[in-house]
Coordinates of C-alpha atoms and ligand atoms in Angstrom, one line a residue:
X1 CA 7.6 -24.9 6.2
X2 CA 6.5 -22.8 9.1
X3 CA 8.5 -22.3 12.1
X4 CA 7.7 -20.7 15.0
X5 CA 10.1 -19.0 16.6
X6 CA 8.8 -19.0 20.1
X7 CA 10.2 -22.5 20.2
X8 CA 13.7 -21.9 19.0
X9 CA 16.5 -19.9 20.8
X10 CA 20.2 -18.9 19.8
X11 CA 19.6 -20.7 16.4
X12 CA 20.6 -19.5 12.7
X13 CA 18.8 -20.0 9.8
X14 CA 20.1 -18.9 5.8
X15 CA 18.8 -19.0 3.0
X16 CA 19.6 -17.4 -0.7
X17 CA 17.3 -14.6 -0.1
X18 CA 16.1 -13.6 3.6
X19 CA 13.2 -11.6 3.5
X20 CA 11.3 -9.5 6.3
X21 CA 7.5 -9.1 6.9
X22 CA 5.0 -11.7 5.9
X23 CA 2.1 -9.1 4.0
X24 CA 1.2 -7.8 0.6
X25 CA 4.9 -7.7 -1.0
X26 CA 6.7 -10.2 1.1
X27 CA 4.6 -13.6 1.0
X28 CA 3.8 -12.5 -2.9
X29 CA 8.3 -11.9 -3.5
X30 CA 8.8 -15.3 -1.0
X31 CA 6.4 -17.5 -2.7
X32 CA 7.1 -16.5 -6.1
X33 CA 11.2 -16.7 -5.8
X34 CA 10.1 -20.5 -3.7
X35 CA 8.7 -21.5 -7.5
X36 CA 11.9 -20.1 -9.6
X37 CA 13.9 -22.4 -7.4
X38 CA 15.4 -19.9 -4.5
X39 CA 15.4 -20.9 -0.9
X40 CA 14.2 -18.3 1.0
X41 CA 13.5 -17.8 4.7
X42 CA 10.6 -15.7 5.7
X43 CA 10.4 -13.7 8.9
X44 CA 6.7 -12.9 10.5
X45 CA 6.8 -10.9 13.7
X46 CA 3.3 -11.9 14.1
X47 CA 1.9 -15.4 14.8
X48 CA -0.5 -16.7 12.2
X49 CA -3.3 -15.1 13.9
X50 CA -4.1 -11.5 16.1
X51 CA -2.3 -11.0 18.8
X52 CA -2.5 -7.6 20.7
X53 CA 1.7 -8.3 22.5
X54 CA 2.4 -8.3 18.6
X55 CA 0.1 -5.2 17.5
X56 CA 1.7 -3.2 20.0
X57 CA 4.3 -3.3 18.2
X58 CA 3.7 -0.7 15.6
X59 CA 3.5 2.1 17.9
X60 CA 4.2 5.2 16.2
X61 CA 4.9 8.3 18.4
X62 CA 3.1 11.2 17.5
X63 CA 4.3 14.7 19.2
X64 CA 6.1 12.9 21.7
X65 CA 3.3 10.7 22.6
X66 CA 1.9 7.1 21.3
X67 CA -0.2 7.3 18.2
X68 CA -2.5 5.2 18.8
X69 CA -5.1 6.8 17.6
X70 CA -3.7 8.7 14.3
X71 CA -2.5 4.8 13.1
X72 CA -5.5 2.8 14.5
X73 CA -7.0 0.3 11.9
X74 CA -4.5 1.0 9.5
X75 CA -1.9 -1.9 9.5
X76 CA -1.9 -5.0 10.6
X77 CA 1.4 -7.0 12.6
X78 CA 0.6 -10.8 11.8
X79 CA 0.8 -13.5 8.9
X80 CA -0.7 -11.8 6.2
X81 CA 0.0 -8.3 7.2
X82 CA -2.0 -5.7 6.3
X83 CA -4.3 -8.2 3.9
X84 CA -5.8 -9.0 6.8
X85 CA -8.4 -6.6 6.6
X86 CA -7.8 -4.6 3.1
X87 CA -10.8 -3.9 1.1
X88 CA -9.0 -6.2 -2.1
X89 CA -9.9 -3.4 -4.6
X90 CA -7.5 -3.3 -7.3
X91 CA -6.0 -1.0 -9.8
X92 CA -3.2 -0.4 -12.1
X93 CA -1.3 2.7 -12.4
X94 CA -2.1 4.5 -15.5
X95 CA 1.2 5.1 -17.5
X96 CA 0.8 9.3 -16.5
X97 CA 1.1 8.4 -12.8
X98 CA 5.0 7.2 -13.5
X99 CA 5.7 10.6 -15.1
X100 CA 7.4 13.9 -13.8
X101 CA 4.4 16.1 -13.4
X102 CA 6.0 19.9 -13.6
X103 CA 3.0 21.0 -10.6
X104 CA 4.2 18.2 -8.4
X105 CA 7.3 18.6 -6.6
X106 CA 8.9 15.8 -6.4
X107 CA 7.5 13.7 -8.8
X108 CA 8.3 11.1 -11.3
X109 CA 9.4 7.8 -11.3
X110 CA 12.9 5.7 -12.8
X111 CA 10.4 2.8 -14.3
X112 CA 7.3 3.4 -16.5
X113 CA 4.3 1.8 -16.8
X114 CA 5.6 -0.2 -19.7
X115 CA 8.1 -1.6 -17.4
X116 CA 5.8 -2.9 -15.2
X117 CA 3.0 -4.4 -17.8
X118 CA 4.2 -7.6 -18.1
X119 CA 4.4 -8.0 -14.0
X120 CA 0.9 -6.4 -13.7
X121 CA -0.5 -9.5 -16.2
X122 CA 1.2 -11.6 -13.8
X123 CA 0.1 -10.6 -10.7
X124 CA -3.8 -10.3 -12.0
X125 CA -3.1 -13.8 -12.8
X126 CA -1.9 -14.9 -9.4
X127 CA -5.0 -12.8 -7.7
X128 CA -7.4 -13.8 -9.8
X129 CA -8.3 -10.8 -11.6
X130 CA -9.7 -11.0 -15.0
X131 CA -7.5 -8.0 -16.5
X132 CA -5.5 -5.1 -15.1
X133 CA -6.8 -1.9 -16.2
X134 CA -11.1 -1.3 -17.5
X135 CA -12.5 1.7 -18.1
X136 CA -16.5 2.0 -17.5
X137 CA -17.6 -0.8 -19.6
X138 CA -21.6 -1.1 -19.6
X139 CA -21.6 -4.7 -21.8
X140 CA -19.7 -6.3 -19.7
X141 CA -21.9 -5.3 -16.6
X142 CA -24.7 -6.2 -18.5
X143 CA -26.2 -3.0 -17.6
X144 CA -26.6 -1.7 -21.3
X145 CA -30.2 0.0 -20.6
X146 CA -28.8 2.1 -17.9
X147 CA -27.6 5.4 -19.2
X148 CA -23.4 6.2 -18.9
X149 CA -21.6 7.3 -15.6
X150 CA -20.9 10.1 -17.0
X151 CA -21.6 11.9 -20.1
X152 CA -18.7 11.4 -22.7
X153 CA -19.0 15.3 -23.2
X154 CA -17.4 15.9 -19.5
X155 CA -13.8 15.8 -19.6
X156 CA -12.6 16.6 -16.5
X157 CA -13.5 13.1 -14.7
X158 CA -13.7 9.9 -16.7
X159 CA -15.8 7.1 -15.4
X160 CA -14.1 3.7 -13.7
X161 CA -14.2 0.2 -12.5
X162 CA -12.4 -1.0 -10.0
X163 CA -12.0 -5.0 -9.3
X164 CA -12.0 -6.3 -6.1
X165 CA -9.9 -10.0 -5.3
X166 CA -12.0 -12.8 -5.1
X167 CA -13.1 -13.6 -1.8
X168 CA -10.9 -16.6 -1.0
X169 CA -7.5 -14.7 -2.0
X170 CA -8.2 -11.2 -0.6
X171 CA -6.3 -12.4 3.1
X172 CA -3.4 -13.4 1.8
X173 CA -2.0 -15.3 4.9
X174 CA -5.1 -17.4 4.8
X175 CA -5.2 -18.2 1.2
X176 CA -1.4 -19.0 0.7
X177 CA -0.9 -20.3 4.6
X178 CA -0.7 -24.3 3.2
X179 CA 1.3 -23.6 0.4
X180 CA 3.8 -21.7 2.6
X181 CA 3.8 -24.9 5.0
X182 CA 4.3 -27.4 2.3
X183 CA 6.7 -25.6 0.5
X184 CA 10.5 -27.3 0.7
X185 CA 12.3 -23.8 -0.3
X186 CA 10.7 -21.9 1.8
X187 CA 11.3 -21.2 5.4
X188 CA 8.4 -19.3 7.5
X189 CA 9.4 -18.3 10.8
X190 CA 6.9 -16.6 13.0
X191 CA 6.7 -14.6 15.8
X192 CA 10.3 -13.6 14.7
X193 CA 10.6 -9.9 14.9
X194 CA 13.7 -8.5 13.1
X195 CA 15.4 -6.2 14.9
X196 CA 18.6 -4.9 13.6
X197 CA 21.0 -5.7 10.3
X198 CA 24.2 -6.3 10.7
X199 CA 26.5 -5.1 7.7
X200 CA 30.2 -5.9 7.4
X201 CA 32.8 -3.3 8.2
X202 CA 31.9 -1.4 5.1
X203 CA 28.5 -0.9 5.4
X204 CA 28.0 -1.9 2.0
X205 CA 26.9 -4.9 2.6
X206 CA 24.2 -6.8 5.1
X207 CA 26.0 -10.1 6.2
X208 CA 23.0 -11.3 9.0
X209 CA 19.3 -10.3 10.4
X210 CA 19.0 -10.4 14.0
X211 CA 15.4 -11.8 14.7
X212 CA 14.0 -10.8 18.5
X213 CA 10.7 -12.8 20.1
X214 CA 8.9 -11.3 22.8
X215 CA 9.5 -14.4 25.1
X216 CA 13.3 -12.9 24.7
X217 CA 14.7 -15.2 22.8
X218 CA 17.2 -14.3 19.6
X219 CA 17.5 -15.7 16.1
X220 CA 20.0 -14.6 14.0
X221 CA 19.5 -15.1 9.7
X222 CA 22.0 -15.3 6.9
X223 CA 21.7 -15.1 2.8
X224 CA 22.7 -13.6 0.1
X225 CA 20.5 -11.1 -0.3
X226 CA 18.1 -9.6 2.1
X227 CA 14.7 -7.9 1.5
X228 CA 12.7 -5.5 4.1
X229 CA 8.6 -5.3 3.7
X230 CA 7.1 -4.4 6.9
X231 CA 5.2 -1.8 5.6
X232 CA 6.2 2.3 4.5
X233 CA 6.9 3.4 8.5
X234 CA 8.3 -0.4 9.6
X235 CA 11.2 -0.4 6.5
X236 CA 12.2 3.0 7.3
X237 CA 12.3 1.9 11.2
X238 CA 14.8 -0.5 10.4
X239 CA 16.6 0.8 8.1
X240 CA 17.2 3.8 10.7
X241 CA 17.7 1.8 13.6
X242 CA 20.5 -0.5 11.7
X243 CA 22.9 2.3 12.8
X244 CA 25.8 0.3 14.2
X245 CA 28.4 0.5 11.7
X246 CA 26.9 3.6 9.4
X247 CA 25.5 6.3 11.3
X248 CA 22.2 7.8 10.8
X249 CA 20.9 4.1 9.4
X250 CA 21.5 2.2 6.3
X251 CA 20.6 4.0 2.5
X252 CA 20.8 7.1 4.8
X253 CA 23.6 8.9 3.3
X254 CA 21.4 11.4 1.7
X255 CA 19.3 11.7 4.8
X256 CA 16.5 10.8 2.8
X257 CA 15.5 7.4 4.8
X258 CA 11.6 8.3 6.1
X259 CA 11.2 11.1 4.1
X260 CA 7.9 11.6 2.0
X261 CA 5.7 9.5 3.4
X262 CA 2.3 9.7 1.7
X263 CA -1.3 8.2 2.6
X264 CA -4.7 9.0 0.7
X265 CA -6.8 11.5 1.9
X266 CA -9.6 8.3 1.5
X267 CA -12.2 10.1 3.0
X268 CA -15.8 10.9 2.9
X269 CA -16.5 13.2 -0.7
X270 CA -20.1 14.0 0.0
X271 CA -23.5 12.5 -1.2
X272 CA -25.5 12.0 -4.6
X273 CA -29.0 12.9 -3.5
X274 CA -32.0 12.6 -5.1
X275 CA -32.6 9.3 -5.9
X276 CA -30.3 8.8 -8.6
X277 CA -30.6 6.9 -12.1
X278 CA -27.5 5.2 -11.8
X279 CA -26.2 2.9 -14.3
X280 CA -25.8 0.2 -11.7
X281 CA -27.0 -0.9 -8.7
X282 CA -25.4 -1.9 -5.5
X283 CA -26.3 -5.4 -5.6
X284 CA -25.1 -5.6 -9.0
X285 CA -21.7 -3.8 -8.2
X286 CA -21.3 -6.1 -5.4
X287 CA -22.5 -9.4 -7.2
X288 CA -19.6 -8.4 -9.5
X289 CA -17.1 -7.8 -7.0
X290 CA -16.4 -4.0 -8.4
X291 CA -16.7 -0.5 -7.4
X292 CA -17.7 2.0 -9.9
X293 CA -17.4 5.7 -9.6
X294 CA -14.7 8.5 -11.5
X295 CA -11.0 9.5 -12.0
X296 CA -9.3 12.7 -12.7
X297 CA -8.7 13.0 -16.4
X298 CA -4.9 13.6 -17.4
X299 CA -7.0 16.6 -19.3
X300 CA -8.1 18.3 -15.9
X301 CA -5.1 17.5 -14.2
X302 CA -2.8 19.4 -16.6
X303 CA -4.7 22.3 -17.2
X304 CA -6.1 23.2 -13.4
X305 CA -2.3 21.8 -12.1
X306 CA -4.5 18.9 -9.6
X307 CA -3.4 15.8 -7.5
X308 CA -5.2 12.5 -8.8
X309 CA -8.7 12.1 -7.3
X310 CA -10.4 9.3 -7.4
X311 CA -14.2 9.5 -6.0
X312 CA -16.6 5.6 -6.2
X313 CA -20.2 5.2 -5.3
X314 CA -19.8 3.3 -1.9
X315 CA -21.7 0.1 -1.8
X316 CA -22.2 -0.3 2.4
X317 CA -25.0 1.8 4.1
X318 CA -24.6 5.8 4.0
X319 CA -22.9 7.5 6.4
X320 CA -23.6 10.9 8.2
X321 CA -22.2 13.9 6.7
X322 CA -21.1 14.8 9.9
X323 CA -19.9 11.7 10.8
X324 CA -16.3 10.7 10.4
X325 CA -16.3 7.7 8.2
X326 CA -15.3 4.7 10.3
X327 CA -12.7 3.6 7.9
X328 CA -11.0 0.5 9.3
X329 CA -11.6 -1.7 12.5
X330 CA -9.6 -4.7 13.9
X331 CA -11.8 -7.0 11.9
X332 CA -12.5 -6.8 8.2
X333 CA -16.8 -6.1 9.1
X334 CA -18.5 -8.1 6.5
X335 CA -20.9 -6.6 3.6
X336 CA -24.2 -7.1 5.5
X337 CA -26.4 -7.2 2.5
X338 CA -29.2 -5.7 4.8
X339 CA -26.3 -2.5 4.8
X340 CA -26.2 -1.9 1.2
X341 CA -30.7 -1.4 0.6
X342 CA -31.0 0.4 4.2
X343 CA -31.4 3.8 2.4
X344 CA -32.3 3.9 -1.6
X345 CA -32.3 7.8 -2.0
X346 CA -28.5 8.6 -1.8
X347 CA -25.2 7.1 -2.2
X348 CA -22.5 8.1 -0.4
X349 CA -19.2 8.7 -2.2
X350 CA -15.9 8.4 -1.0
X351 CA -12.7 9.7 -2.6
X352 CA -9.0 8.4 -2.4
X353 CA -7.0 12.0 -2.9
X354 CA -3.2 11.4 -3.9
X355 CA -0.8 12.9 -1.4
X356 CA 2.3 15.1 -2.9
X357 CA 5.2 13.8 -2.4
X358 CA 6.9 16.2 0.9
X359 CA 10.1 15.9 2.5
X360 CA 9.1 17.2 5.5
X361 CA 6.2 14.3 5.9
X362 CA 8.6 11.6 7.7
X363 CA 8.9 8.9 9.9
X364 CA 12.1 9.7 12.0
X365 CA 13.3 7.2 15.0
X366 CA 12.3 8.6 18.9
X367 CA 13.8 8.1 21.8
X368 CA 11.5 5.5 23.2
X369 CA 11.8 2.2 22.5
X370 CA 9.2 -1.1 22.3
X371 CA 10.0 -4.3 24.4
X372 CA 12.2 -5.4 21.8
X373 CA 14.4 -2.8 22.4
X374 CA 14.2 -1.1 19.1
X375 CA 13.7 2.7 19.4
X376 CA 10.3 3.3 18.3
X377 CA 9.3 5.4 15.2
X378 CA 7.7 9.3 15.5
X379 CA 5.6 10.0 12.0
X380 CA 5.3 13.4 11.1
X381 CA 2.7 13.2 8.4
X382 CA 2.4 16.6 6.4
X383 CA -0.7 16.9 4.0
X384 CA 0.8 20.3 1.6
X385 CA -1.5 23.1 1.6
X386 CA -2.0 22.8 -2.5
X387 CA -3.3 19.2 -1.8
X388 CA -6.5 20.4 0.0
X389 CA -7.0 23.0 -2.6
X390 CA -6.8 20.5 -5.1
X391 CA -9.1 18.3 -3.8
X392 CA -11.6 21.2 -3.0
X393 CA -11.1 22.4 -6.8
X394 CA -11.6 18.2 -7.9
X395 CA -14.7 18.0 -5.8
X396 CA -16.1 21.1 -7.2
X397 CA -15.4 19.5 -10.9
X398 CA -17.2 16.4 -10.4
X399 CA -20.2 17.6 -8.6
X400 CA -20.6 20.1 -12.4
X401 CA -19.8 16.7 -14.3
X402 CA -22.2 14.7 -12.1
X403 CA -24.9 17.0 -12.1
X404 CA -24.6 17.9 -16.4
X405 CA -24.5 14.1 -16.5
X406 CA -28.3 13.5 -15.0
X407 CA -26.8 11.7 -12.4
X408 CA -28.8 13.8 -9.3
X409 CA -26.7 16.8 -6.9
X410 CA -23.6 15.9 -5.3
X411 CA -23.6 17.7 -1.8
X412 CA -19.8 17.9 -0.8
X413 CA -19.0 17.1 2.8
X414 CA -16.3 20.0 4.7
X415 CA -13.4 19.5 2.7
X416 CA -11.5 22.0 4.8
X417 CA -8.7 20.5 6.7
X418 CA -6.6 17.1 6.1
X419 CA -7.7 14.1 7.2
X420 CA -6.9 13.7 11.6
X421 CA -5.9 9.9 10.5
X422 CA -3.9 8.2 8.4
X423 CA -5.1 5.9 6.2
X424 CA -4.0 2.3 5.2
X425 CA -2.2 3.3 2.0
X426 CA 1.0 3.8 3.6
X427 CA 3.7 4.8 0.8
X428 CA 7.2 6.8 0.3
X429 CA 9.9 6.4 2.6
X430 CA 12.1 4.5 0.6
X431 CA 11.1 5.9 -2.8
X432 CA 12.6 4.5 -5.7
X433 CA 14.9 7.0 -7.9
X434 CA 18.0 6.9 -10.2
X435 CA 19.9 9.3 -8.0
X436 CA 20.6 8.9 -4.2
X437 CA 20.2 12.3 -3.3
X438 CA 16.2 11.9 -4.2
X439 CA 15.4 8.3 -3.7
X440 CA 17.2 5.5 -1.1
X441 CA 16.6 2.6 -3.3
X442 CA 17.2 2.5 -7.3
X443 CA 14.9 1.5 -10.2
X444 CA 15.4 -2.4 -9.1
X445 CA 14.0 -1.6 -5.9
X446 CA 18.1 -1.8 -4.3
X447 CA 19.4 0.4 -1.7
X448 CA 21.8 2.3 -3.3
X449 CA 24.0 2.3 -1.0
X450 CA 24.1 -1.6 -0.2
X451 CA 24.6 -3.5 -2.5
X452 CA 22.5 -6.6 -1.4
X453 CA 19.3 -5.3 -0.1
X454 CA 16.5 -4.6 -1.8
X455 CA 12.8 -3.0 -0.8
X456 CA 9.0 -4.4 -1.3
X457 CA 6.0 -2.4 0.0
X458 CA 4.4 1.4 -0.8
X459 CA 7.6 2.5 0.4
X460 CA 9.1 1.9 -2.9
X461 CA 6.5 4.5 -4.5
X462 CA 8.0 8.3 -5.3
X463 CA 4.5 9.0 -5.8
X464 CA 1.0 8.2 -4.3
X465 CA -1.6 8.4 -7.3
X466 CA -5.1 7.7 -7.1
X467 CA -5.1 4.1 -7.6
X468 CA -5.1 1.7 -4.4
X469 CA -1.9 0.6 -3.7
X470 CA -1.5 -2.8 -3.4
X471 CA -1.9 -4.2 -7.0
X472 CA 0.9 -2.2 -7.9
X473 CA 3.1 -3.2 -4.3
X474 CA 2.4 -6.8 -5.2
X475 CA 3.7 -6.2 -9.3
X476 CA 6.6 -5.1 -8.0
X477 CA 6.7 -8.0 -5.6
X478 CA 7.1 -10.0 -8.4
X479 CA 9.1 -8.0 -10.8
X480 CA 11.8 -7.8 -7.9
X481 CA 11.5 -11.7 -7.4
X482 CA 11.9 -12.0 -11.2
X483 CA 15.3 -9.9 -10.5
X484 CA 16.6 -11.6 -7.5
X485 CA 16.1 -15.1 -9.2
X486 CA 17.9 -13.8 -12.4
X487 CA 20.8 -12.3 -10.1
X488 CA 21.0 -16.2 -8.3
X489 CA 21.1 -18.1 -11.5
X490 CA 24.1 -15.4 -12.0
X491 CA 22.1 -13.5 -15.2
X492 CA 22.1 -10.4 -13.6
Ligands
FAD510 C1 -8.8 -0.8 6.2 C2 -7.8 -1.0 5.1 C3 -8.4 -1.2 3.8 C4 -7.5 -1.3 2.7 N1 -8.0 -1.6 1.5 C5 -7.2 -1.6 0.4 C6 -7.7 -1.9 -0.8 O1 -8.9 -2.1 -1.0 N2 -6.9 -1.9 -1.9 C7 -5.5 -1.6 -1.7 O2 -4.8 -1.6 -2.7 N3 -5.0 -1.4 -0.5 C8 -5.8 -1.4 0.6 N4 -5.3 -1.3 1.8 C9 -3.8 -1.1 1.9 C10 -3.1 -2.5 2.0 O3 -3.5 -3.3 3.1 C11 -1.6 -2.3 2.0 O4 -1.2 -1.5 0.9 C12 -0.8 -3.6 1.9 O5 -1.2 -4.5 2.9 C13 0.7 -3.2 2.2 O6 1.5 -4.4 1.9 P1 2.9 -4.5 2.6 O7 3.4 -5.9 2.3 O8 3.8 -3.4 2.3 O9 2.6 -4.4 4.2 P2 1.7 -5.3 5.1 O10 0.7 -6.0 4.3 O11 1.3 -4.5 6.3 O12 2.8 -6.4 5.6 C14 3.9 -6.1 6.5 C15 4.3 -7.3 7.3 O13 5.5 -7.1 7.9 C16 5.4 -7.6 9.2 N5 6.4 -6.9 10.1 C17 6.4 -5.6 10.5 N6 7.5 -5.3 11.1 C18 8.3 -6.4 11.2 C19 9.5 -6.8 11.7 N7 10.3 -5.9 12.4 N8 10.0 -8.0 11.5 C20 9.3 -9.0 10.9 N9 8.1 -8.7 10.3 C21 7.6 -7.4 10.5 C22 4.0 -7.3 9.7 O14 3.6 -8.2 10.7 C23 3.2 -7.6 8.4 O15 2.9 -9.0 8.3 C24 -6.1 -1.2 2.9 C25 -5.6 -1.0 4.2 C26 -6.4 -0.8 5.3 C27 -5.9 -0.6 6.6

């Protein structure tokens, strides 16, 4: 059922399970735990469709100022969240990106890849994906004649595919909108910001959600347990501004609430000139839904102490190499197929560079608050020094590999300075870990500290890796609804 909460005032709703934020994580957890037989109510702060009152509120200040710009494009505040307008490219984490990396502060997760296997089958199922993980495979692209990616000699980069949702999943919101509406345990109430949570006089435990509207109305929600996903800055937000009965926010004991946030340096790598023999074109890649391009081998990554790099041949039309790439609009643009033949000597090449895990990188709550009343947050996003020389030293690797491979000359945009914007793959502030000092929530995705709420979204993630996000926020979507239902049946 969907609700909207413009049309209800003073009311409360419970539920087994209350969950915030209607993207990636929380309509995959809320549908999923609907099915296993838990009601669950859902909370959307957005309506079902764009609304700038609603956008507005993810302001993020920035040096004492509105964001606006360093954030544009890169979340989205309505039913669907951030799936709105995501590319839908999918990847797993490979099993090394789960491991304590000696070069990488910071790093290492309490789950492994193995742990999460059985979820990742699942939730390639539920998208649609024909299989989780595919190294360059020219068979099955039917491109046999073509000569390899890369040579198999090269062992710094190995070559990848990357699948992309099928078309009529990829916006979540729109694709599971009717089964949220016809679904008896699940409760969908829009326009329903949440605001604060209320604990009881321990602070150990979240006893109600209070839900605000921007006509000024108040909702308030009970259950059992409770579940933030509003997104890497939005989960810290509340977690920080839930400060009534413990101070300094919930999980914040440590003072580690908003620290290492993390974004891909998803930027522009450079060019492939020359007219290159590639093993497939751009209408094939795009008939078959897939990007193809190169990883960071495990190989290169020990022995020259690198952040994962991932760098793809970019299907839409080449960019300038002075140009920032215009990564991210209000609207998803379409593939105009007229885009992708508009220049047949060069590709252009992006890169997704994995961010180090930093303390110092942080959301932290300002002084300001939005209409709502909920102080805004201030992101100090921190980019280490040994990133950029990592991803200078990465570039420099692939455009050798490229150019021993046949493949044409890769001329490297200035890969100087960080990024002025932060991307869409928002990730850390919540990081999982087995011990509170280092992580707010543990290896089921719990705050440590409370011992009924739980976390969905990027924020989860101690580190960033190369892979795109989302595959692996909505796996542990459903791992943590195959906890939650286990822990109402009274199994765990
Ligand atoms: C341009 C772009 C392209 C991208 N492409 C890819 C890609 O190809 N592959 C990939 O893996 N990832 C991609 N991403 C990232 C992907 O969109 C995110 O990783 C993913 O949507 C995050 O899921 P989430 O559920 O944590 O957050 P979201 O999907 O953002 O959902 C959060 C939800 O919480 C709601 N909310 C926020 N605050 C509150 C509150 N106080 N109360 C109630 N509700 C609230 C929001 O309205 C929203 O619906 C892209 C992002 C962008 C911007």
């Amino acid at each position: 059922m969907i609700i909207n909460g413009l049309d209800r005032d003073g009311e409360t709703f419970e539920a087994d399970v209350c969950i915030a934020g209607a993207g990636a994580a929380g309509l995959t957890l809320a549908l999923h735990l609907a099915d296993a037989g838990v009601s669950v109510i859902l909370i959307e702060s957005g309506g079902l469709k764009f609304a700038w009152r609603t956008h507005k509120l993810l302001d993020v200040i920035v040096n004492g100022a509105s964001g606006g710009a360093l954030l544009a494009g890169s979340r989205e505040r309505f039913f669907g969240g951030t799936t709105n307008h995501w590319g839908g490219v999918c990847r797993a984490f490979d099993a090394y990106e789960f491991e304590q990396h000696p070069w990488v502060d910071h790093s290492g997760w309490p789950i492994t890849r193995a742990d999460l296997d059985p979820y990742y089958a699942a939730a390639a199922q539920w998208l649609g994906l024909p299989e989780v993980d595919r190294a360059f495979d020219p068979g099955a692209l039917q491109v046999q004649s073509h000569p390899p990616l890369i040579n198999a000699t090269e062992t710094a980069f190995s070559s990848v595919i990357w699948r992309r949702v099928p078309a009529d999943r990829v916006q979540l919101g729109v694709w599971q909108r009717d089964a949220v509406a016809r679904s008896k345990r699940l409760t969908c109430v829009v326009n329903t910001s949440v605001a604060e949570l209320h604990t009881d006089p321990s602070g150990q435990r979240v006893v109600s959600v209070e839900g605000r509207n921007l006509d000024g109305k108040t909702l308030r929600f009970r259950a059992r347990d409770f579940v933030l996903c509003t997104g890497a800055i939005e989960n810290a937000r509340l977690l920080l501004a839930s400060d009534s009965v413990v101070p300094g926010g919930l999980g914040n004991e440590h003072d580690v609430v908003g620290r290492y946030f993390m974004s891909h340096e998803g930027r522009l790598l450079g060019f492939l000139m020359g007219n290159p023999a590639l093993p497939v074109s751009r209408e094939e890649a795009l008939a078959k839904s897939e990007l193809v391009g190169w990883a960071t081998s495990t190989a290169a990554r020990r022995e020259h102490r690198l952040r994962g790099m991932m760098a793809f041949l970019h299907s839409g039309a080449p960019r300038k190499l002075d140009g920032e790439l215009a990564l991210g609009s209000l609207q998803r643009p379409p593939v105009a197929p007229a885009a992708v033949r508009d220049n047949d000597r060069r590709w252009s090449v992006l890169l997704n560079m994995e961010q180090s895990p930093n303390p110092q990188s942080r959301v932290t709550l300002s002084e300001m608050r939005d209409v709502l009343g909920v102080r805004k947050p201030a992101l100090a996003n921190m980019v280490p020094a040994e990133d950029m020389q990592s991803l200078r030293k990465s570039a420099e690797l692939l455009a050798l590999a490229v150019a021993r491979s046949g493949l044409g000359r890769l001329q490297l945009a200035d890969l100087s300075t960080p990024k002025d914007k932060v991307g869409g793959h928002q990730m850390g502030t919540t990081r999982m870990s087995s011990d509170p000092r280092q992580g707010v929530t543990n290896a089921d995705a719990r705050v440590h500290s409370v011992e009924n709420l739980f976390i969905g979204g990027g924020s989860l993630f101690p580190t960033s890796g190369w892979q795109h996000p989302t595959f692996t926020i909505i796996t542990l979507a459903i791992r943590l609804a195959h906890h939650l239902t286990k822990r109402h049946q009274g199994a765990a």
